[in-house]
Amino acid sequence: MPQLGLLPRRAWAALLSQLLRLPCSSCTQAVRCHSQVAGAVLTSQLKAHQKKPNFIIKTPKGTRDLSPQQMVVREKILDLVVSCFKRHGAMGMDTPAFELKEMLTEKYGEGSGLMYDLKDQGGELLSLRYDLTVPFARYLAMNKVKKMKRYHVGKVWRRESPTIVQGRYREFCQCDFDIAGQFDPMIPDAECLKIMCEILNGLQLGDFLIKVNDRRIVDGMFAVCGVPESKFSTICSSIDKLDKMAWKDVRHEMVAKKGLAPEVADRIGDYVQCHGGVSLVEQMFQDPRLSQNKQALEGLGDLKLLFEYLTLFGIAEKISFDLSLARGLDYYTGVIYEAVLLHTPTQAGAEPLSVGSVAAGGRYDGLVGMFDPKGHKVPCVGLSIGVERIFNIVEQRMKTFGEKVRTTETQVLVATPHKNFLQERLKLIAELWDAGIKAEMLYKNNPKLLTQLHYCESTGIPLVVIVGEQELKEGVVKIRSVASREEVAIKRENLVAEIQKRLSES
Amino acid sequence: MPQLGLLPRRAWAALLSQLLRLPCSSCTQAVRCHSQVAGAVLTSQLKAHQKKPNFIIKTPKGTRDLSPQQMVVREKILDLVVSCFKRHGAMGMDTPAFELKEMLTEKYGEGSGLMYDLKDQGGELLSLRYDLTVPFARYLAMNKVKKMKRYHVGKVWRRESPTIVQGRYREFCQCDFDIAGQFDPMIPDAECLKIMCEILNGLQLGDFLIKVNDRRIVDGMFAVCGVPESKFSTICSSIDKLDKMAWKDVRHEMVAKKGLAPEVADRIGDYVQCHGGVSLVEQMFQDPRLSQNKQALEGLGDLKLLFEYLTLFGIAEKISFDLSLARGLDYYTGVIYEAVLLHTPTQAGAEPLSVGSVAAGGRYDGLVGMFDPKGHKVPCVGLSIGVERIFNIVEQRMKTFGEKVRTTETQVLVATPHKNFLQERLKLIAELWDAGIKAEMLYKNNPKLLTQLHYCESTGIPLVVIVGEQELKEGVVKIRSVASREEVAIKRENLVAEIQKRLSES
């Protein structure tokens, strides 16, 4: 993990005054202070740092670097996710990190306040993207694309209060899969749930459950409970917190803060406790109040069909119809879903990791139309994998089990036991590189053999090619296996072929 | 290429007034207008759009989406670049898209003005990263890392005037490789040049040349020509433009705009016309003025050693010592280099593509020390591949030669010639997915067989699995080769094995 380097006031003052007072003629390679502009900037920097004596070298709040070890884990997870998306026929695409601010406003409901805006530096007003869904809808409308199955892996940014323990960051990576186009009902929706199951199974995160609901059922429920239409969106946001807050606290928020009548809240309370399989769908069809609402009936009809397809896919037992699921984002219009892990896969004794949902999504049939000049709609359904949370779980598991990862893929170290063999090593290693073999050497004129062998052991390099005086004289090189310590001499001209043979066998 | 959708004023007014006037009870799935907040936002939006009648759906200035076709090309290029970095033993890592603003100031010289700042939303002052080098130096200092060989692929942002024809964007991808640590001279530097050669050869972009110089030689040249030290940085910026501007224009800028004495400019002019191989290094050692400058002599000594190693690597003929190379960024302290293509690889008659440099880098021994509380230095050398420009060349070449790329990897389409076979198709495709086979089906209850076969042809899917009434009765499925149109019936239970066999053969 990155350590924070605390920079004491005195050290900064010393460093900076050194920089500023250096006569330019003795300007070191390290510091180019001969520019007047630079000097001015340094002066203002100095002031800034003196005002902040506890200046710390750090990444911005809620963000982090990924170390090489973390990067390896991250890439394994992303590879698995992307290969699943490709298995389902998705194409890749990319959009800029920022969008015109007006493209993003009025898409996220209460979340909009968490958007990162760019400073007005005399051009367009821009914001960092908040998710990958709205840029996708903008792309479809802009290019008049009516049908597309795409995945997108990229960073998004939200100015949330970071509680890093829970795996929440202000910069995080999303992996999205979406199907855009006018199709027969629930077939693409069912595939999205199948994909979520395949990914969560593939990552071996332990048992999981996917909660399913429909925005039309949520709205219908609000209507029959007596929620004023003007409060639908904000009450929806409150309900969305039920996975993190107890019902009584959510109820309090709705009544005390959002002015909902207590009896209305209690009626909602009866519904949001319901969850179950397809039988609950049937039961809700019979519900005296809900069955009077046209929207809710549409939602229930679609859920019934969805469960039929999920059964054919063999994943129905992983899905729970859950009336407490609301999803925070404003753009959903139909089926919504969210995957939660049922237990943390760490060993007994390890700190249990609270992770929240690890994947989520839903149907948003109106979003593209909001961008289209004529309001032409392109129905869409999709899902997003919460890689950061999954990453935290996998990292925790690796710590628990003491798993180590190699951070490089180097196959061969080119080494020598003798002095003045740099030239030979350089010739040898260029030959290996040109043959596509992953090779390293120590960047020293005369490294010690032991140092070279230790480097292999500490970084996991399996083979060493050794050239010394004797070898040079005989026109051979030695190949050493780091694991067995066995060495064999082979003809210099057979080196590449021999290495390739050994690597293909291992 | 994305098309811009022009949104006429009248269409917007109509759309928005429709949204605003819709009674909430008839709220469609498409537009959730039941929130008071949403209403307020829409009203202000309406005003904004009325002020701007030519509102256009677009990406921000200087940025672009990557379509699936472009994404395939991009990923091929990145795969080649990253596999070269891994061949040289580099580890991956990542840093946030933005940094504390104070981390980035006073690192780039005249480029600093092009940084994207984030709006002050009541937290830290942040800027989008301008390159991957300064974040790397910050990472090293923050984690007290003294030695590291890493690569980093990521986007960076610069508010340049975009001249998109030349492949310059405000958001662009960089692929960096850097070696940090105290090593014997020029060994890591030579490896960086070897890597640039391997990548440019691998990408088959045609003939190229790598210009090499040393910042100490540049500074020494300025000193012996009589440039005042206060003007070193800004004159360096002017010299850096010599690849895009004629000497007479650069001279004019230095004299008229930057106040350099004409005779000083002319002395510089004599030097910057010099380029050649190692013999030019020898020649400069004898130069009556330059040989009096200690810094320049150090630089020349290192270049001589560098050429020795480049010869051992077999790449010396690709390298040109060029006194006009200056590199714009302030942080370089030693060897600098820049790769240029010698001709454009498009066919005769095609528009020649001006691309500028496609890779560049150098030594920056002082940057880490600027972040370290005690000023401890970590010498670094590295390179950056300009993927956007390379991407433009490859894309242009593909257009010229009419090359097509598949945007999906789907191996099998599950199809039916009959109505009411959705359930069978769903069961079949789930079986294929669970076996890791890349499969698609049309999202229709009853698609026409011809439509399904056309889909295979237009997207390049090689195999079709067909299930119909006859097949269901006999417990078989048909496998059809799209290319040969041959069909064979196989037992239903052998489907996965048979498909896997066919795919491994092809």
Short mmCIF file of C-alpha atoms in Angstrom, two decimals, chain B residues 120-469:
data_model
loop_
_atom_site.label_atom_id
_atom_site.label_comp_id
_atom_site.label_asym_id
_atom_site.label_seq_id
_atom_site.Cartn_x
_atom_site.Cartn_y
_atom_site.Cartn_z
CA ASP B 120 -13.25 24.34 -6.98
CA GLN B 121 -16.25 22.51 -5.55
CA GLY B 122 -15.14 22.98 -1.98
CA GLY B 123 -12.31 20.52 -1.60
CA GLU B 124 -8.78 20.16 -2.88
CA LEU B 125 -7.60 22.01 -5.98
CA LEU B 126 -7.18 19.40 -8.71
CA SER B 127 -5.91 19.21 -12.29
CA LEU B 128 -6.18 16.47 -14.88
CA ARG B 129 -2.84 14.82 -15.48
CA TYR B 130 -0.84 16.33 -18.32
CA ASP B 131 1.38 13.31 -18.86
CA LEU B 132 2.17 10.04 -17.11
CA THR B 133 5.72 11.01 -16.12
CA VAL B 134 5.02 13.49 -13.33
CA PRO B 135 2.46 11.16 -11.66
CA PHE B 136 5.10 8.40 -11.85
CA ALA B 137 7.68 10.64 -10.16
CA ARG B 138 5.09 11.58 -7.50
CA TYR B 139 4.38 7.85 -6.96
CA LEU B 140 8.08 7.06 -6.52
CA ALA B 141 8.62 9.89 -4.02
CA MET B 142 5.40 9.17 -2.12
CA ASN B 143 6.20 5.47 -1.70
CA LYS B 144 9.94 5.98 -1.31
CA VAL B 145 10.58 3.63 -4.23
CA LYS B 146 14.23 3.81 -5.29
CA LYS B 147 14.15 1.40 -8.22
CA MET B 148 11.35 0.46 -10.59
CA LYS B 149 10.76 -0.48 -14.21
CA ARG B 150 7.13 0.14 -15.03
CA TYR B 151 4.81 0.79 -17.94
CA HIS B 152 1.62 2.81 -17.82
CA VAL B 153 -1.09 3.09 -20.44
CA GLY B 154 -3.56 5.85 -19.80
CA LYS B 155 -5.25 8.99 -20.99
CA VAL B 156 -3.78 12.45 -20.48
CA TRP B 157 -5.34 15.84 -21.15
CA ARG B 158 -3.97 19.07 -22.62
CA ARG B 159 -5.97 22.12 -23.69
CA GLU B 160 -4.12 22.50 -26.96
CA SER B 161 -5.66 24.08 -30.04
CA PRO B 162 -6.72 20.88 -31.65
CA THR B 163 -5.70 20.44 -35.26
CA ILE B 164 -7.29 17.07 -35.58
CA VAL B 165 -5.91 16.38 -39.03
CA GLN B 166 -2.45 16.07 -37.52
CA GLY B 167 -3.66 13.60 -34.92
CA ARG B 168 -3.56 16.07 -32.05
CA TYR B 169 -6.31 15.82 -29.48
CA ARG B 170 -7.04 17.37 -26.11
CA GLU B 171 -7.62 13.91 -24.69
CA PHE B 172 -5.14 11.32 -25.81
CA CYS B 173 -3.69 8.02 -24.78
CA GLN B 174 -0.06 7.64 -23.80
CA CYS B 175 1.95 4.44 -23.40
CA ASP B 176 4.91 5.07 -21.16
CA PHE B 177 7.85 2.92 -20.17
CA ASP B 178 10.30 4.20 -17.56
CA ILE B 179 13.29 2.92 -15.65
CA ALA B 180 13.89 4.53 -12.27
CA GLY B 181 17.02 3.91 -10.23
CA GLN B 182 20.71 4.60 -9.87
CA PHE B 183 22.46 2.49 -12.51
CA ASP B 184 25.58 2.57 -14.64
CA PRO B 185 25.42 5.23 -17.34
CA MET B 186 23.47 4.80 -20.57
CA ILE B 187 22.47 1.13 -20.11
CA PRO B 188 18.80 1.92 -19.34
CA ASP B 189 18.87 4.79 -21.84
CA ALA B 190 20.00 2.44 -24.61
CA GLU B 191 17.23 -0.01 -23.70
CA CYS B 192 14.63 2.76 -24.09
CA LEU B 193 15.83 3.39 -27.64
CA LYS B 194 15.82 -0.35 -28.34
CA ILE B 195 12.20 -0.50 -27.18
CA MET B 196 11.22 2.37 -29.47
CA CYS B 197 12.80 0.53 -32.40
CA GLU B 198 11.08 -2.75 -31.54
CA ILE B 199 7.68 -1.07 -31.32
CA LEU B 200 8.04 0.97 -34.50
CA ASN B 201 9.31 -2.09 -36.38
CA GLY B 202 6.51 -4.22 -34.95
CA LEU B 203 3.83 -1.77 -36.01
CA GLN B 204 5.18 -1.77 -39.58
CA LEU B 205 4.76 1.96 -40.00
CA GLY B 206 7.52 2.18 -42.60
CA ASP B 207 10.99 3.59 -42.19
CA PHE B 208 11.74 5.75 -39.17
CA LEU B 209 14.55 7.64 -37.52
CA ILE B 210 15.18 8.43 -33.89
CA LYS B 211 16.71 11.84 -33.24
CA VAL B 212 18.89 11.97 -30.15
CA ASN B 213 20.37 14.88 -28.24
CA ASP B 214 21.15 15.76 -24.63
CA ARG B 215 19.74 18.63 -22.58
CA ARG B 216 23.23 19.37 -21.31
CA ILE B 217 24.37 19.79 -24.91
CA VAL B 218 21.39 22.07 -25.59
CA ASP B 219 22.20 24.14 -22.51
CA GLY B 220 25.89 24.14 -23.34
CA MET B 221 25.09 25.26 -26.87
CA PHE B 222 22.94 28.11 -25.53
CA ALA B 223 25.69 29.12 -23.13
CA VAL B 224 28.48 29.20 -25.74
CA CYS B 225 26.23 30.99 -28.23
CA GLY B 226 25.55 33.70 -25.66
CA VAL B 227 21.91 33.09 -24.71
CA PRO B 228 21.27 34.73 -21.32
CA GLU B 229 20.51 32.05 -18.73
CA SER B 230 17.14 33.61 -17.98
CA LYS B 231 16.09 32.81 -21.56
CA PHE B 232 17.29 29.16 -21.69
CA SER B 233 13.86 27.65 -21.11
CA THR B 234 11.94 29.85 -23.50
CA ILE B 235 14.58 29.54 -26.28
CA CYS B 236 14.49 25.79 -25.71
CA SER B 237 10.73 25.93 -26.41
CA SER B 238 11.39 27.80 -29.67
CA ILE B 239 14.04 25.30 -30.80
CA ASP B 240 11.54 22.52 -30.02
CA LYS B 241 9.35 23.86 -32.85
CA LEU B 242 12.00 23.22 -35.52
CA ASP B 243 10.26 20.01 -36.61
CA LYS B 244 7.12 21.99 -37.49
CA MET B 245 8.52 25.42 -38.41
CA ALA B 246 11.29 26.59 -40.72
CA TRP B 247 14.49 27.93 -39.16
CA LYS B 248 13.75 31.44 -40.36
CA ASP B 249 10.41 31.48 -38.51
CA VAL B 250 11.94 30.06 -35.34
CA ARG B 251 14.73 32.63 -35.61
CA HIS B 252 12.12 35.37 -35.99
CA GLU B 253 10.29 34.16 -32.88
CA MET B 254 13.53 34.12 -30.87
CA VAL B 255 14.67 37.55 -32.01
CA ALA B 256 11.44 39.53 -32.41
CA LYS B 257 9.26 37.94 -29.74
CA LYS B 258 11.78 36.69 -27.19
CA GLY B 259 14.35 39.46 -27.55
CA LEU B 260 17.37 37.36 -28.46
CA ALA B 261 20.25 39.18 -30.13
CA PRO B 262 20.33 38.36 -33.88
CA GLU B 263 23.99 37.25 -33.81
CA VAL B 264 23.22 34.87 -30.94
CA ALA B 265 20.34 33.41 -32.92
CA ASP B 266 22.62 32.93 -35.92
CA ARG B 267 25.21 31.12 -33.83
CA ILE B 268 22.43 28.75 -32.64
CA GLY B 269 21.38 28.41 -36.26
CA ASP B 270 24.80 27.01 -37.18
CA TYR B 271 24.51 24.29 -34.55
CA VAL B 272 20.90 23.23 -35.05
CA GLN B 273 21.56 22.39 -38.68
CA CYS B 274 23.93 19.62 -37.57
CA HIS B 275 22.80 16.04 -37.49
CA GLY B 276 24.56 12.75 -38.06
CA GLY B 277 25.83 9.59 -36.42
CA VAL B 278 28.52 8.96 -33.87
CA SER B 279 31.02 10.86 -36.06
CA LEU B 280 29.11 14.07 -35.32
CA VAL B 281 29.59 13.36 -31.62
CA GLU B 282 33.35 13.16 -32.23
CA GLN B 283 33.18 16.33 -34.30
CA MET B 284 31.40 18.24 -31.54
CA PHE B 285 34.06 17.12 -29.05
CA GLN B 286 36.46 19.10 -31.26
CA ASP B 287 34.14 22.10 -31.65
CA PRO B 288 36.17 25.10 -30.41
CA ARG B 289 33.27 26.67 -28.52
CA LEU B 290 31.23 23.64 -27.34
CA SER B 291 34.32 21.80 -26.10
CA GLN B 292 34.85 24.63 -23.60
CA ASN B 293 31.53 23.90 -21.88
CA LYS B 294 31.61 21.34 -19.06
CA GLN B 295 27.94 20.41 -19.34
CA ALA B 296 28.12 19.92 -23.08
CA LEU B 297 31.19 17.69 -22.70
CA GLU B 298 29.33 15.50 -20.18
CA GLY B 299 26.47 15.18 -22.61
CA LEU B 300 28.76 14.34 -25.51
CA GLY B 301 30.56 11.73 -23.40
CA ASP B 302 27.28 10.03 -22.59
CA LEU B 303 26.14 10.13 -26.22
CA LYS B 304 29.37 8.44 -27.28
CA LEU B 305 28.78 5.63 -24.79
CA LEU B 306 25.14 5.44 -25.85
CA PHE B 307 26.11 4.93 -29.49
CA GLU B 308 28.43 2.11 -28.43
CA TYR B 309 25.52 0.28 -26.78
CA LEU B 310 23.16 1.03 -29.66
CA THR B 311 25.65 -0.61 -32.01
CA LEU B 312 25.66 -3.74 -29.83
CA PHE B 313 21.85 -3.70 -29.95
CA GLY B 314 22.05 -3.47 -33.73
CA ILE B 315 20.07 -0.24 -33.98
CA ALA B 316 22.74 2.45 -34.38
CA GLU B 317 21.79 3.12 -38.01
CA LYS B 318 18.30 4.14 -36.87
CA ILE B 319 19.65 6.85 -34.57
CA SER B 320 20.65 10.37 -35.54
CA PHE B 321 22.42 12.81 -33.23
CA ASP B 322 20.48 15.98 -33.99
CA LEU B 323 21.38 19.30 -32.39
CA SER B 324 17.98 20.76 -33.28
CA LEU B 325 16.19 18.38 -30.92
CA ALA B 326 15.26 20.20 -27.70
CA ARG B 327 12.03 18.59 -26.34
CA GLY B 328 9.47 20.95 -24.87
CA LEU B 329 9.12 19.65 -21.32
CA ASP B 330 11.10 21.29 -18.56
CA TYR B 331 11.93 18.17 -16.59
CA TYR B 332 14.51 16.59 -18.90
CA THR B 333 18.10 16.67 -17.66
CA GLY B 334 20.13 14.37 -19.93
CA VAL B 335 19.63 12.33 -23.08
CA ILE B 336 16.47 13.20 -25.05
CA TYR B 337 15.05 11.47 -28.12
CA GLU B 338 12.17 11.61 -30.55
CA ALA B 339 11.15 9.15 -33.28
CA VAL B 340 9.85 10.39 -36.64
CA LEU B 341 8.51 8.44 -39.57
CA LEU B 342 10.49 8.99 -42.77
CA HIS B 343 7.58 8.58 -45.15
CA THR B 344 3.90 7.93 -44.84
CA PRO B 345 2.95 4.36 -45.60
CA THR B 346 -0.17 5.19 -47.57
CA GLN B 347 -0.37 4.41 -51.25
CA ALA B 348 0.38 6.91 -53.97
CA GLY B 349 -2.61 9.13 -54.56
CA ALA B 350 -3.79 8.95 -50.97
CA GLU B 351 -3.69 12.10 -48.87
CA PRO B 352 -0.25 12.24 -47.23
CA LEU B 353 -0.60 12.32 -43.45
CA SER B 354 1.57 14.72 -41.49
CA VAL B 355 2.18 13.02 -38.20
CA GLY B 356 5.12 14.63 -36.39
CA SER B 357 6.87 12.51 -33.80
CA VAL B 358 5.38 9.13 -32.93
CA ALA B 359 7.48 8.39 -29.84
CA ALA B 360 9.71 10.42 -27.58
CA GLY B 361 11.35 10.54 -24.19
CA GLY B 362 14.48 11.23 -22.25
CA ARG B 363 16.27 11.30 -18.94
CA TYR B 364 14.84 13.26 -16.00
CA ASP B 365 17.07 12.87 -12.98
CA GLY B 366 15.64 15.69 -10.89
CA LEU B 367 11.88 15.22 -11.02
CA VAL B 368 11.45 12.72 -8.17
CA GLY B 369 13.61 14.89 -5.94
CA MET B 370 11.21 17.79 -6.44
CA PHE B 371 8.55 15.71 -4.63
CA ASP B 372 10.76 14.23 -1.96
CA PRO B 373 10.72 16.06 1.38
CA LYS B 374 14.50 15.77 1.64
CA GLY B 375 15.10 16.28 -2.07
CA HIS B 376 16.44 12.73 -2.49
CA LYS B 377 16.86 12.11 -6.18
CA VAL B 378 15.90 9.02 -8.11
CA PRO B 379 17.38 9.13 -11.63
CA CYS B 380 14.86 8.17 -14.31
CA VAL B 381 14.78 7.61 -18.03
CA GLY B 382 11.79 6.71 -20.14
CA LEU B 383 9.79 6.96 -23.28
CA SER B 384 6.25 7.62 -24.40
CA ILE B 385 4.56 6.16 -27.46
CA GLY B 386 2.21 8.55 -29.26
CA VAL B 387 -0.55 6.08 -29.90
CA GLU B 388 -3.03 8.58 -31.34
CA ARG B 389 -0.77 9.46 -34.23
CA ILE B 390 0.12 5.84 -34.86
CA PHE B 391 -3.57 5.04 -34.69
CA ASN B 392 -4.33 7.64 -37.36
CA ILE B 393 -1.69 6.18 -39.65
CA VAL B 394 -2.91 2.62 -39.22
CA GLU B 395 -6.53 3.70 -39.71
CA GLN B 396 -5.59 5.61 -42.86
CA ARG B 397 -3.68 2.60 -44.18
CA MET B 398 -6.65 0.33 -43.54
CA LYS B 399 -8.93 2.71 -45.41
CA THR B 400 -6.49 2.85 -48.31
CA PHE B 401 -6.23 -0.92 -48.56
CA GLY B 402 -9.91 -1.50 -47.78
CA GLU B 403 -9.04 -3.70 -44.79
CA LYS B 404 -12.02 -4.71 -42.66
CA VAL B 405 -11.98 -5.75 -39.04
CA ARG B 406 -14.47 -7.86 -37.10
CA THR B 407 -15.77 -5.95 -34.10
CA THR B 408 -17.04 -9.03 -32.26
CA GLU B 409 -15.55 -12.47 -31.64
CA THR B 410 -18.78 -14.47 -31.78
CA GLN B 411 -18.23 -18.06 -32.96
CA VAL B 412 -21.77 -19.42 -33.10
CA LEU B 413 -25.25 -18.11 -33.83
CA VAL B 414 -28.08 -20.14 -32.36
CA ALA B 415 -30.88 -20.06 -34.94
CA THR B 416 -34.14 -21.67 -35.89
CA PRO B 417 -36.18 -21.88 -39.10
CA HIS B 418 -39.48 -22.28 -37.20
CA LYS B 419 -41.79 -20.27 -35.01
CA ASN B 420 -42.07 -20.85 -31.28
CA PHE B 421 -38.54 -22.07 -30.80
CA LEU B 422 -37.39 -19.35 -28.43
CA GLN B 423 -37.29 -21.73 -25.46
CA GLU B 424 -35.11 -24.23 -27.31
CA ARG B 425 -32.79 -21.49 -28.46
CA LEU B 426 -32.46 -20.13 -24.92
CA LYS B 427 -31.60 -23.56 -23.54
CA LEU B 428 -29.08 -24.21 -26.30
CA ILE B 429 -27.31 -20.90 -26.03
CA ALA B 430 -26.99 -21.10 -22.25
CA GLU B 431 -25.28 -24.47 -22.71
CA LEU B 432 -22.80 -22.91 -25.16
CA TRP B 433 -22.08 -19.93 -22.91
CA ASP B 434 -21.54 -22.21 -19.93
CA ALA B 435 -18.99 -24.13 -21.99
CA GLY B 436 -17.14 -20.89 -22.76
CA ILE B 437 -18.27 -20.71 -26.39
CA LYS B 438 -18.90 -17.25 -27.81
CA ALA B 439 -22.50 -17.33 -28.96
CA GLU B 440 -25.30 -15.02 -29.98
CA MET B 441 -28.96 -15.30 -30.95
CA LEU B 442 -31.37 -12.75 -32.34
CA TYR B 443 -33.53 -11.15 -29.64
CA LYS B 444 -36.78 -11.98 -31.42
CA ASN B 445 -39.41 -14.55 -30.55
CA ASN B 446 -39.70 -15.63 -34.18
CA PRO B 447 -36.87 -14.38 -36.37
CA LYS B 448 -36.72 -15.40 -40.04
CA LEU B 449 -33.99 -17.91 -40.95
CA LEU B 450 -32.72 -15.64 -43.70
CA THR B 451 -32.36 -12.75 -41.25
CA GLN B 452 -30.38 -14.98 -38.94
CA LEU B 453 -28.06 -16.15 -41.72
CA HIS B 454 -27.58 -12.60 -42.96
CA TYR B 455 -26.60 -11.58 -39.46
CA CYS B 456 -23.81 -14.19 -39.53
CA GLU B 457 -22.54 -12.97 -42.86
CA SER B 458 -22.56 -9.30 -41.96
CA THR B 459 -20.85 -9.80 -38.60
CA GLY B 460 -18.50 -12.65 -39.57
CA ILE B 461 -19.90 -15.42 -37.36
CA PRO B 462 -18.51 -18.70 -38.78
CA LEU B 463 -20.96 -21.29 -37.41
CA VAL B 464 -24.74 -21.60 -37.01
CA VAL B 465 -26.46 -24.06 -34.70
CA ILE B 466 -29.94 -24.73 -36.06
CA VAL B 467 -32.80 -26.28 -34.14
CA GLY B 468 -36.27 -26.83 -35.69
CA GLU B 469 -39.20 -29.20 -35.45
#
